[in-house]
Coordinates of C-alpha atoms and ligand atoms in Angstrom, one line a residue:
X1069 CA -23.8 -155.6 -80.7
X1070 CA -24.5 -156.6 -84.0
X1071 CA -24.3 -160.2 -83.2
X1072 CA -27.1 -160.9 -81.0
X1073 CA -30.8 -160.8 -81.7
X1074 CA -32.5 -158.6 -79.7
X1075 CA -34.4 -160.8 -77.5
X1076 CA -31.5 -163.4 -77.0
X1077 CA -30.8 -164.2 -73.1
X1078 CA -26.9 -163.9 -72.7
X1079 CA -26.0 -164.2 -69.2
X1080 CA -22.3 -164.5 -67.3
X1081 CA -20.5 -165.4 -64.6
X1082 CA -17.2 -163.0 -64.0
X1083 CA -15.3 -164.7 -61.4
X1084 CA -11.9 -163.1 -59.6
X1085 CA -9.3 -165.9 -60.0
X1086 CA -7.8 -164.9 -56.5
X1087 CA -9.3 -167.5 -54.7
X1088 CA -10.8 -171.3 -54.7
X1089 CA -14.5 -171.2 -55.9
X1090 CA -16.4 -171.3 -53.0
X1091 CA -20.5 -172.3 -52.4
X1092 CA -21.9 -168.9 -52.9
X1093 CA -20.0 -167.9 -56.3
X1094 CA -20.5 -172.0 -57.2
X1095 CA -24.4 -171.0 -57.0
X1096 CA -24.0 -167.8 -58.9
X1097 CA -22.5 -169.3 -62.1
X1098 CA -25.5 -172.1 -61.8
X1099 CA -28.2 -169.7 -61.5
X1100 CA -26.8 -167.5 -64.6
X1101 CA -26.2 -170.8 -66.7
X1102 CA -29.6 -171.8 -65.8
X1103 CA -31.2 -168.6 -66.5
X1104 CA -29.5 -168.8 -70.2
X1105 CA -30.4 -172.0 -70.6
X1106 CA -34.2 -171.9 -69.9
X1107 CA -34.5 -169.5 -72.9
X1108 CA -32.1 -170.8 -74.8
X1109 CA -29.8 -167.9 -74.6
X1110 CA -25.7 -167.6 -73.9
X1111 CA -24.3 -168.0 -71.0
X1112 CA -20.2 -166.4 -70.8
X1113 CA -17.5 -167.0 -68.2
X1114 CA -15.7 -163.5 -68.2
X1115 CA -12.3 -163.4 -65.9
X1116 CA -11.9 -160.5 -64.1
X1117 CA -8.2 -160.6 -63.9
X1118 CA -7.5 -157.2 -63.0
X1119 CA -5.9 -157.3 -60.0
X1120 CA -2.4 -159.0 -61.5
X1121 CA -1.2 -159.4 -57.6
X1122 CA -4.1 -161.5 -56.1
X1123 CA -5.3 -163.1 -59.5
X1124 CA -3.4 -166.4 -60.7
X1125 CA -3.2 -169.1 -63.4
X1126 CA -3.5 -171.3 -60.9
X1127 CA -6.9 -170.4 -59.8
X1128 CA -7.8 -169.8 -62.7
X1129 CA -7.2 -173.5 -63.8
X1130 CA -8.9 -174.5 -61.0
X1131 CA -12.2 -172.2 -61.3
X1132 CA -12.8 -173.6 -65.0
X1133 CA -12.3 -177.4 -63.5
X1134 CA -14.5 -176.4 -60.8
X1135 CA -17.3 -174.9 -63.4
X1136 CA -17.3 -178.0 -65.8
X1137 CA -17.4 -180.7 -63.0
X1138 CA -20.3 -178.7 -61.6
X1139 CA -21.5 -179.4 -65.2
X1140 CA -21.9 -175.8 -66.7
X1141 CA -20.7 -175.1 -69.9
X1142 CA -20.4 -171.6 -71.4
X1143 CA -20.9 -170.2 -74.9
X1144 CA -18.4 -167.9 -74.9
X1145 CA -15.2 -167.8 -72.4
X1146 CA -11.2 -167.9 -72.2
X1147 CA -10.9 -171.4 -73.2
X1148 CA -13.4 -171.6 -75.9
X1149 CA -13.0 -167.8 -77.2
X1150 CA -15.8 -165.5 -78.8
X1151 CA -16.9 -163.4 -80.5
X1152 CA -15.8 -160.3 -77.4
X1153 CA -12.5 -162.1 -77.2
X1154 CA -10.7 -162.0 -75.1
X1155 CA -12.2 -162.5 -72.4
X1156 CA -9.6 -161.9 -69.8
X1157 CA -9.6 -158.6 -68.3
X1158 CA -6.2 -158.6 -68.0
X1159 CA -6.3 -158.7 -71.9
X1160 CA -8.8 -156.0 -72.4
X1161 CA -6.8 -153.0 -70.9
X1162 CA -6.4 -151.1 -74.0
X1163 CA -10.2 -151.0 -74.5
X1164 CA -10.8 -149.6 -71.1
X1165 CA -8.3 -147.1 -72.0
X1166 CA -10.2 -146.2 -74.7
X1167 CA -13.3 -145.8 -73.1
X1168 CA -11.9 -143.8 -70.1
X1169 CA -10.8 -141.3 -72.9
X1170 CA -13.8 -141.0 -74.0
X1171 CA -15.3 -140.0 -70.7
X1172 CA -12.6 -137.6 -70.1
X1173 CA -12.9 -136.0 -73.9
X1174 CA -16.9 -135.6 -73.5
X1175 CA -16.0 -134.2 -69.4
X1176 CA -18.2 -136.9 -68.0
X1177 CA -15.2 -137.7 -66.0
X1178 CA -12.4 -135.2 -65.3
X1179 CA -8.5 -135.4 -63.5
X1180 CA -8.7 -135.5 -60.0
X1181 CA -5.1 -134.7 -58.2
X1182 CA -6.1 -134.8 -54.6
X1183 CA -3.8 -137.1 -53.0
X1184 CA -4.9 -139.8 -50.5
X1185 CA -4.2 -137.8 -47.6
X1186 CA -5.9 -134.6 -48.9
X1187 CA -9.0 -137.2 -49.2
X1188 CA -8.2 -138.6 -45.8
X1189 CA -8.5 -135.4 -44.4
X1190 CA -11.5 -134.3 -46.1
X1191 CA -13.6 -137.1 -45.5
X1192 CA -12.9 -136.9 -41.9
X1193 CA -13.9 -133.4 -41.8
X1194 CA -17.3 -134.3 -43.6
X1195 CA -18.1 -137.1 -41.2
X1196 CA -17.2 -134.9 -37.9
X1197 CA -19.7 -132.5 -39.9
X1198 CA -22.2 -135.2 -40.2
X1199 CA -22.5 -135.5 -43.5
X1200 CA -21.9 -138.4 -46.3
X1201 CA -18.1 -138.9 -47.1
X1202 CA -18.2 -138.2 -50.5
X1203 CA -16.0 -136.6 -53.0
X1204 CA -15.7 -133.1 -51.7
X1205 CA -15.1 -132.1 -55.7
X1206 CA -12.2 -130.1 -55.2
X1207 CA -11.1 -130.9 -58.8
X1208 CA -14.3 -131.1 -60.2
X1209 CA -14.3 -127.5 -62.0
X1210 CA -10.3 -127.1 -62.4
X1211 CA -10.3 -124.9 -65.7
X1212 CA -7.4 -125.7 -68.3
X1213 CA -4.8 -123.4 -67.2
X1214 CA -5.1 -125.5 -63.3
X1215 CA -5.1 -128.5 -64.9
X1216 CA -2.4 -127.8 -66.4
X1217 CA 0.0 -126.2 -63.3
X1218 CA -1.0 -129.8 -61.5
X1219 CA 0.6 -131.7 -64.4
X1220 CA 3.4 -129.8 -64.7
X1221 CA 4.1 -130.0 -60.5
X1222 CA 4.0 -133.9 -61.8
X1223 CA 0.8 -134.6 -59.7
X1224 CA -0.3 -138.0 -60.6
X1225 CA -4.4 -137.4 -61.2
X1226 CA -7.2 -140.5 -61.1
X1227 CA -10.1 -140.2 -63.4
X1228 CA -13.3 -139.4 -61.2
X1229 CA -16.6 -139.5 -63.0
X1230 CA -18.9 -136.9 -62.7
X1231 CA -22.2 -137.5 -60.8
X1232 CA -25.0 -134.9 -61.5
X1233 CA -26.6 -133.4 -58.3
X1234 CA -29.9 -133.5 -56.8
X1235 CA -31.0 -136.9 -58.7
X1236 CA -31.6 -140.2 -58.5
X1237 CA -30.5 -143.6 -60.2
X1238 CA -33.5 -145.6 -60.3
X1239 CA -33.8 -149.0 -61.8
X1240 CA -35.8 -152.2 -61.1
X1241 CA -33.7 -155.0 -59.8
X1242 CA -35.7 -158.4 -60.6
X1243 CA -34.6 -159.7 -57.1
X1244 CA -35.0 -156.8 -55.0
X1245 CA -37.3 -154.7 -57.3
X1246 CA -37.7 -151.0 -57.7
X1247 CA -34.4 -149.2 -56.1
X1248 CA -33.3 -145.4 -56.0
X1249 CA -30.4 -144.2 -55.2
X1250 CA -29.9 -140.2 -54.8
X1251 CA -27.1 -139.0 -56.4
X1252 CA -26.0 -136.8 -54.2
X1253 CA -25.3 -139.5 -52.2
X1254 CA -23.1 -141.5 -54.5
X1255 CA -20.6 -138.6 -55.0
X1256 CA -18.1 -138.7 -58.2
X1257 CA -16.6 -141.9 -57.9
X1258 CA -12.8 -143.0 -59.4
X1259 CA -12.5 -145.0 -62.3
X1260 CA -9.0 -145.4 -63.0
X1261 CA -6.6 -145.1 -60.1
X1262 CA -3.1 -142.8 -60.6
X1263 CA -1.5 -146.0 -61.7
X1264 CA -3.4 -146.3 -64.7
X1265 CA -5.8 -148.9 -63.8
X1266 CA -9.1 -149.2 -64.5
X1267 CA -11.9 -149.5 -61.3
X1268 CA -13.5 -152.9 -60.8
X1269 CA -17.1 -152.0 -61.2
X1270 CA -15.6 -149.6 -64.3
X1271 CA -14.4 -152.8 -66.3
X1272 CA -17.5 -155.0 -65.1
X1273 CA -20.1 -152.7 -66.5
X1274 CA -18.2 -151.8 -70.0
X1275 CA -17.7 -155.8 -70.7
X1276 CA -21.0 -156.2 -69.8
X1277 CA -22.6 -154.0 -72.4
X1278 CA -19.4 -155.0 -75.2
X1279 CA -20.3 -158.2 -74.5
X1280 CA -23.9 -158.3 -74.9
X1281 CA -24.9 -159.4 -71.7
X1282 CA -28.8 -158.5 -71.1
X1283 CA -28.7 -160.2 -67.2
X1284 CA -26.9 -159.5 -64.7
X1285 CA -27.4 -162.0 -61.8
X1286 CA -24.7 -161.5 -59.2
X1287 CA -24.4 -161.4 -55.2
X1288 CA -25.9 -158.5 -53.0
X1289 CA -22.9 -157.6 -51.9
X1290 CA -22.5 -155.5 -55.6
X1291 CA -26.4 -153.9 -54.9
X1292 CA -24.6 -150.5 -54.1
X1293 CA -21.9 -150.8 -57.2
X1294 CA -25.0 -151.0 -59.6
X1295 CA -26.2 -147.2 -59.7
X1296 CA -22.6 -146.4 -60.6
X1297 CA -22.4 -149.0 -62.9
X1298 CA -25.8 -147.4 -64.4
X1299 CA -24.1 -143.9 -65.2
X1300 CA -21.2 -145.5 -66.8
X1301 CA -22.8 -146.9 -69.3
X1302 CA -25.1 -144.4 -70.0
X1303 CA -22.2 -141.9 -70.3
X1304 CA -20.5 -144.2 -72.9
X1305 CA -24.0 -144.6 -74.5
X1306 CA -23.7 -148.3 -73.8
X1307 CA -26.6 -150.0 -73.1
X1308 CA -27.0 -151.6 -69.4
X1309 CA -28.2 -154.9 -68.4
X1310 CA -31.4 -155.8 -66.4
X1311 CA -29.7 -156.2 -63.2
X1312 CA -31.0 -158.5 -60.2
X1313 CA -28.6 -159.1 -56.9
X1314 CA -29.4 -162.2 -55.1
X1315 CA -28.8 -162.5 -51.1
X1316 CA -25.9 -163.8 -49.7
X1317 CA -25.6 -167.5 -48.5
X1318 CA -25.5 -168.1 -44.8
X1319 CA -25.0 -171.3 -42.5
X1320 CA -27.1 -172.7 -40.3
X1321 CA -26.7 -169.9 -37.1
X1322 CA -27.9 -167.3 -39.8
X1323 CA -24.0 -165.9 -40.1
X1324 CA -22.4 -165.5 -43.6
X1325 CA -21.2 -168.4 -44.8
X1326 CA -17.3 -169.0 -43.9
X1327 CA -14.3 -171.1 -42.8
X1328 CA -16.2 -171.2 -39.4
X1329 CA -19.2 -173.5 -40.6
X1330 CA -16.3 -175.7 -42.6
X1331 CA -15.9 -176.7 -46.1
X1332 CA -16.8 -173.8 -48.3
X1333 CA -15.2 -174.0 -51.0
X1334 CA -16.6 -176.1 -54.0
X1335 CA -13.2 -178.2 -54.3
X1336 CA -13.5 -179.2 -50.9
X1337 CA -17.0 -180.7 -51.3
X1338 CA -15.8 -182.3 -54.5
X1339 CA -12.5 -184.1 -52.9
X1340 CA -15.1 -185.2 -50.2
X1341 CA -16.7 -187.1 -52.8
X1342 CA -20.1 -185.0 -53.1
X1343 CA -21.5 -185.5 -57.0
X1344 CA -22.2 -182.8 -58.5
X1345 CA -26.0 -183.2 -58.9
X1346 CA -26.0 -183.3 -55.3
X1347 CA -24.4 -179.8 -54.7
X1348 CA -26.6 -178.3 -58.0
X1349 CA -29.8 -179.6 -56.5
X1350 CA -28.9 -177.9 -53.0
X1351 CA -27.6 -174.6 -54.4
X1352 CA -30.6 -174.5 -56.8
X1353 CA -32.7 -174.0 -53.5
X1354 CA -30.7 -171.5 -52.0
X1355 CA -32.3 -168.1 -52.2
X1356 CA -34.5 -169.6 -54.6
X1357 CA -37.7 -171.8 -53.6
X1358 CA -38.9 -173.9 -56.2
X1359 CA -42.1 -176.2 -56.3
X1360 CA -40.2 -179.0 -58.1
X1361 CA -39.8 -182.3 -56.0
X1362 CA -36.7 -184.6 -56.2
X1363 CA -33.4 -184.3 -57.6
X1364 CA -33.4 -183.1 -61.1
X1365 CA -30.9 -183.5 -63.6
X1366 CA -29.2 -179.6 -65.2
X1367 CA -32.0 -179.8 -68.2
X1368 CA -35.2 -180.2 -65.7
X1369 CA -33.4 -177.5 -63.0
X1370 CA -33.4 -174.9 -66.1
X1371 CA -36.7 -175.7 -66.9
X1372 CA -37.9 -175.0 -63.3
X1373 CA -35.5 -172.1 -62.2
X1374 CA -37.8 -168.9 -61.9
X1375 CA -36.1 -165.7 -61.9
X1376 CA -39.8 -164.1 -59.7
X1377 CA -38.6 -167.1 -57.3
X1378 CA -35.3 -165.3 -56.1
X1379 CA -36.0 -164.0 -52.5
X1380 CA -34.5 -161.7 -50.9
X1381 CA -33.7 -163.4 -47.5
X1382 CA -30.3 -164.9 -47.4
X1383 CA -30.4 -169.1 -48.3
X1384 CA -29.1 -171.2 -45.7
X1385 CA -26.6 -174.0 -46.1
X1386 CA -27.6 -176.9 -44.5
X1387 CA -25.1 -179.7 -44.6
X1388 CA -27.9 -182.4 -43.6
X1389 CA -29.9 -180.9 -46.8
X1390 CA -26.6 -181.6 -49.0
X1391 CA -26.6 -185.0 -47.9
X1392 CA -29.9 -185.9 -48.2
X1393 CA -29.1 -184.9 -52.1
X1394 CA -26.4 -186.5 -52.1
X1395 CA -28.2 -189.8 -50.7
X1396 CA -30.6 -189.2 -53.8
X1397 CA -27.6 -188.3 -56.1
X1398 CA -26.0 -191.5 -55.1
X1399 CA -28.7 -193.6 -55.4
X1400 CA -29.9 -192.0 -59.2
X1401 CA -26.3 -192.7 -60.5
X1402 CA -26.2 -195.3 -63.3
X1403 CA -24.6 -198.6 -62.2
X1404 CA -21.4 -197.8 -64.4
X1405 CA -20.9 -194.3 -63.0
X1406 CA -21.8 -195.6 -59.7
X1407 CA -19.0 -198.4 -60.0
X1408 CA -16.4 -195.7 -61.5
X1409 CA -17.2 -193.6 -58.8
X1410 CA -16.9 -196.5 -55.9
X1411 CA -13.9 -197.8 -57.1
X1412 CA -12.0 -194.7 -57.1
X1413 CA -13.1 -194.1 -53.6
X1414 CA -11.6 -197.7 -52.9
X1415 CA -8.9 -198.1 -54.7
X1416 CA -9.1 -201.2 -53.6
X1417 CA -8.7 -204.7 -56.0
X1418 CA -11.3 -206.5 -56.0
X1419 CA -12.7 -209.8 -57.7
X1420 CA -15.5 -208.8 -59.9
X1421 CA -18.1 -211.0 -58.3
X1422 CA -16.9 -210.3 -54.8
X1423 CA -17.8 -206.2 -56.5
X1424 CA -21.0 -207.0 -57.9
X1425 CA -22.0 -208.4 -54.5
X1426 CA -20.4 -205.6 -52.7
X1427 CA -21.6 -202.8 -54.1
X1428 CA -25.3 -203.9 -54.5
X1429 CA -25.2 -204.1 -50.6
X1430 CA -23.6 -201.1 -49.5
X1431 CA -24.7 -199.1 -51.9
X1432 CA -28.2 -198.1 -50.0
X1433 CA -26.1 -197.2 -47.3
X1434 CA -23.7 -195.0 -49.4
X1435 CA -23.6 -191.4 -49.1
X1436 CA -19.8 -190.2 -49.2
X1437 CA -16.9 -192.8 -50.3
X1438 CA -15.9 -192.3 -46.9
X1439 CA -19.1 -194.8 -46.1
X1440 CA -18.1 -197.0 -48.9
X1441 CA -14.8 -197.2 -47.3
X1442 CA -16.2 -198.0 -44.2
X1443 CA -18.4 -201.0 -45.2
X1444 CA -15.6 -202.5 -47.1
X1445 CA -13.7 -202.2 -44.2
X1446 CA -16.9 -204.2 -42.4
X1447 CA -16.9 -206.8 -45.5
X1448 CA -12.9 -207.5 -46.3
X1449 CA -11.3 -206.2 -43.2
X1450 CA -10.2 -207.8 -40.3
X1451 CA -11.8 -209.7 -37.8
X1452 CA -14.3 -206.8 -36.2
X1453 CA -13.7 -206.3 -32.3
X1454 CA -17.3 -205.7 -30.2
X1455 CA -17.0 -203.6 -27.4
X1456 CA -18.3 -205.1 -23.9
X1457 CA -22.1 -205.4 -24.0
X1458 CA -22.2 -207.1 -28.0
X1459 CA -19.9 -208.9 -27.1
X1460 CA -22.3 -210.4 -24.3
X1461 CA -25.5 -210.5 -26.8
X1462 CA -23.2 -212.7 -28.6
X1463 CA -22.2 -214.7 -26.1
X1464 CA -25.3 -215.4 -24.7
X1465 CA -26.5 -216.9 -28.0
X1466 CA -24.2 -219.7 -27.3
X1467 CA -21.9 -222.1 -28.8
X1468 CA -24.9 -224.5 -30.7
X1469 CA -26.1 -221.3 -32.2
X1470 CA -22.5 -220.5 -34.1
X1471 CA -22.0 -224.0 -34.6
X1472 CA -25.0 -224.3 -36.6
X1473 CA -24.0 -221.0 -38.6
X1474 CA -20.8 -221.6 -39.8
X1475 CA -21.7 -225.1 -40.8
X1476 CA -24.4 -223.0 -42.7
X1477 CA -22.5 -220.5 -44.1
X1478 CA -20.3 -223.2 -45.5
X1479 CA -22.6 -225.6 -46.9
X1480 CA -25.3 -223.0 -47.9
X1481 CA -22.0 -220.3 -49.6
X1482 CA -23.2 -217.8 -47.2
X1483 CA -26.8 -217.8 -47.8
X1484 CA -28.3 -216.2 -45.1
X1485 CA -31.9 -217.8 -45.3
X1486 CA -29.8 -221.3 -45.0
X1487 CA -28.0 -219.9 -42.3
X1488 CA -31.2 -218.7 -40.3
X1489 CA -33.0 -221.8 -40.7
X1490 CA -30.0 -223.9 -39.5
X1491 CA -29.9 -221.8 -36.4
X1492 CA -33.3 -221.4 -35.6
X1493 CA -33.4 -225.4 -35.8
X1494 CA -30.7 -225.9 -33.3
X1495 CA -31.5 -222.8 -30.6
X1496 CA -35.7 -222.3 -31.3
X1497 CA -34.5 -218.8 -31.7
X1498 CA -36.4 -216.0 -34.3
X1499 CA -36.3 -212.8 -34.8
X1500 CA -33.8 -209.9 -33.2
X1501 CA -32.9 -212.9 -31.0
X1502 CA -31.3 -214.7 -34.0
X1503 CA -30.6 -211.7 -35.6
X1504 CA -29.3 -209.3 -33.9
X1505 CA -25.9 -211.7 -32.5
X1506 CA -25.8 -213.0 -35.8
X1507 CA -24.9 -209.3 -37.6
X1508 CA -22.8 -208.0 -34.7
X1509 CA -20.7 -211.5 -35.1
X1510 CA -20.4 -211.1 -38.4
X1511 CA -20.0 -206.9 -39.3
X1512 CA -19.3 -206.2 -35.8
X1513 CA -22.4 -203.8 -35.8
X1514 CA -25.8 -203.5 -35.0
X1515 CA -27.1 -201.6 -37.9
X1516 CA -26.2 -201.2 -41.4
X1517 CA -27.0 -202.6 -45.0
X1518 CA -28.8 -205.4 -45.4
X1519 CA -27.5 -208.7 -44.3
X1520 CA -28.4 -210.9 -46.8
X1521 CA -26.1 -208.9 -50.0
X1522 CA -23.4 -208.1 -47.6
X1523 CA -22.9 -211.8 -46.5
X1524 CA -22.9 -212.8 -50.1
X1525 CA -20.4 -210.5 -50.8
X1526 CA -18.6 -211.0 -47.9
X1527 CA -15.7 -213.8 -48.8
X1528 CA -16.6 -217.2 -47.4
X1529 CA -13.1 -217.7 -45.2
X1530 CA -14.0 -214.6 -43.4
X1531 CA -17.7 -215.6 -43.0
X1532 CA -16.6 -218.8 -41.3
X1533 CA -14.2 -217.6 -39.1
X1534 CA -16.1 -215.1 -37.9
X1535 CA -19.1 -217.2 -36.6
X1536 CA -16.8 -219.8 -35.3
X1537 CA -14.7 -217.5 -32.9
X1538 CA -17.7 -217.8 -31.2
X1539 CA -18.3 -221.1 -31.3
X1540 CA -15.7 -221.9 -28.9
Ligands
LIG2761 N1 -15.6 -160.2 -60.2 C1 -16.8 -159.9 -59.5 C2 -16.9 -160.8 -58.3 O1 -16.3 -161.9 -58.4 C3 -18.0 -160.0 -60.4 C4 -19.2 -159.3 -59.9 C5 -20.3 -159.4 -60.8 O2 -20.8 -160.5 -61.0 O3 -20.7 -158.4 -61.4 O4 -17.5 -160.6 -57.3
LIG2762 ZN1 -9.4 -134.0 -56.5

């Protein structure tokens, strides 16, 4: 097209709006927007609407929230147009019209009036034979005068391309390299169905080449659609992308991703409170190893994506992974965003130094807002209860040690250096001895952040009362 220079990068990502985005799709549109924006190229969000009975607004709505809170952006798309508007397949049916004409005008494709249980029937006699269940090409060489009889018996016809014999369609996928695929295997193929419309792969290959896209970087699971894909567009004259399919993501038992190894879908992760560097830095090492250490921000991720670093064994999905980026996330956030973020996971008022305090404790020990909730819980909640053997440790440190403690925390405004050095004064003890009942007395655990932030933050009523209950 006349409005790209011929070395410009344009990628895309041509989601189905029939379902929530999920992980694999999620790392799909990253790897494409990277890819375009190492070299400084376009990258398009094409919606491949097609199928009007599974594809809807909503989804749709939800795919493009999805996509930006991810933080991609695209050049050209639905919502921001283009120069290929529209980009909707739902709004492009007229142009696919057009081009199946064409392939029926110059015979590359030709009316095909066998009904589905002539084809039935067929390809059950070819695989009792033994052979591949293609296209027996009954219709293939119906002169004018046949053609014609069909129409006028009212037999609706699909439009089946024709596929040479005895070749190959050979071209280098930059995942998987060199492939072949022997035509006589493929077999002619439908591209628009008796009701008119237009074959997935049909549409996906024509926008492709109208809309300049010069990568193709899509799941393995559309490897096989790609030599068909291939004599589209040379029929049409249309040029066709470099093409490269990247494997499949599975979870952690080596199965493909699904429901069964839980959240999936992006939305899910998101409402969970993952942050979206979190999820990019994971998926970025999904079926793609990379040398670069630490969570990167999008710019550094583009600079280090590597197309020669795509392998071909299936990435694995490794919840403990995610949350060790999400750890990292969490702790790289900027104090604002970091507050933003905690307070919406709180929804909780509190008094801005009481905040302060809180959040400089906890947030070490913050991976989800599900821990923040937790700790705040720990801090402003209730009195904690200790199950059966704490509540020994901490009665075996005795009345003079809580006694001392509380008059502490009091005096001292929950200083927990003033607090030790009261206690170790009127019990001689040090270390986990002193420690270790003081924390569980206090948070009601034996581990978490800290103690010295979270007392500060912790308010001083609460403090009190919770050392002196066992003072008694
Ligand atoms: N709509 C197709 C899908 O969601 C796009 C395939 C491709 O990227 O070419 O699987
Ligand atoms: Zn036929």
């Amino acid at each position: 097209m006349s409005f790209m220079s011929a070395s410009e990068v344009v990628t895309r990502f041509a989601p189905s709006p029939t379902g929530a985005l999920h992980l694999g799709n999620a790392r799909t549109a990253l790897f494409n927007f990277l890819l375009a924006r190492q070299a400084g190229g376009r990258f398009l969000l094409r919606i491949e609407d097609t199928d009007a009975g599974r594809s809807t607004d909503a989804y749709l709505a939800a795919l493009v929230d999805d996509l930006r809170w991810l933080g991609l952006d695209w050049q050209e798309g639905p919502d921001v147009g283009g120069p290929a508007s529209p980009y909707r397949q739902s709004e492009r049916t007229a142009l696919y019209a057009d081009f199946q004409e064409r392939l029926l005008v110059t015979g590359a494709a030709y009316p095909c009036y066998c009904t589905a249980t002539e084809l039935e029937l067929s390809r059950k006699a070819l695989l009792a034979a033994g052979r591949p269940p293609r296209y027996a090409g009954t219709c293939r060489d119906l002169t004018s005068a046949q053609r014609r009889d069909r129409e006028a018996r009212g037999l609706a016809a699909t439009l089946r391309f024709r596929v040479g014999h005895g070749t190959a369609v050979a071209f280098d996928d930059f995942v998987h390299g060199p492939q072949r695929f022997a035509t006589d295997d493929i077999g002619d193929f439908i591209v628009r169905r008796t009701d008119g419309s237009a074959a997935f792969f049909f549409c996906n290959a024509v926008d492709d080449a109208l809309m300049g896209v010069t990568r193709v970087l899509r799941g393995a699971d559309h490897l096989t659609n790609t030599p068909r894909q291939i004599l589209i567009l040379a029929a049409l004259g249309l040029p066709a992308p470099e093409y490269g399919h990247v494997s499949l993501i599975v979870g952690d038992d080596g199965a493909p991703l699904s429901k069964r190894h839980g959240a999936t879908a992006l939305a899910e992760f998101r409402a969970a409170g993952y942050l979206p560097a979190a999820l990019c830095n994971h998926l970025f090492r999904l079926g793609h190893s990379s040398s670069a250490q630490g969570l990167l921000d999008m710019d550094a991720l583009a600079r280090a994506f590597d197309i020669r670093h795509l392998g071909r064994a299936p990435g694995r999905f490794d919840r403990r992974q995610l949350d060790a980026w999400q750890k990292e996330a969490v702790h790289a956030m900027p104090d604002a965003d970091f507050g933003a973020w905690a307070d919406a996971a709180l929804a909780m008022p509190l008094d801005p130094a009481a905040r302060a305090a809180f959040f400089a404790a906890v947030r070490p020990n913050v991976t989800l807002p599900a821990d923040l909730r937790t700790w705040a819980q720990v801090v402003f909640g209730g009195t904690p209860q200790l199950g059966d053997a704490d509540e020994a440790v901490v009665r075996d440190a005795g009345k003079p040690f809580f006694d001392a403690a509380a008059a502490a925390a009091l005096a001292s405004d929950n200083d927990l250096a003033a607090i030790t050095a009261a206690v170790r004064e009127a019990t001689g003890r040090k270390g986990p001895a002193l420690f270790k009942p003081l924390r569980l007395a206090l948070t009601g655990l034996d581990h978490g952040p800290e103690l010295a932030p979270l007392l500060r933050a912790m308010p001083r009523a609460a403090a009190r009362d919770r050392l002196l209950r066992y003072a008694r």
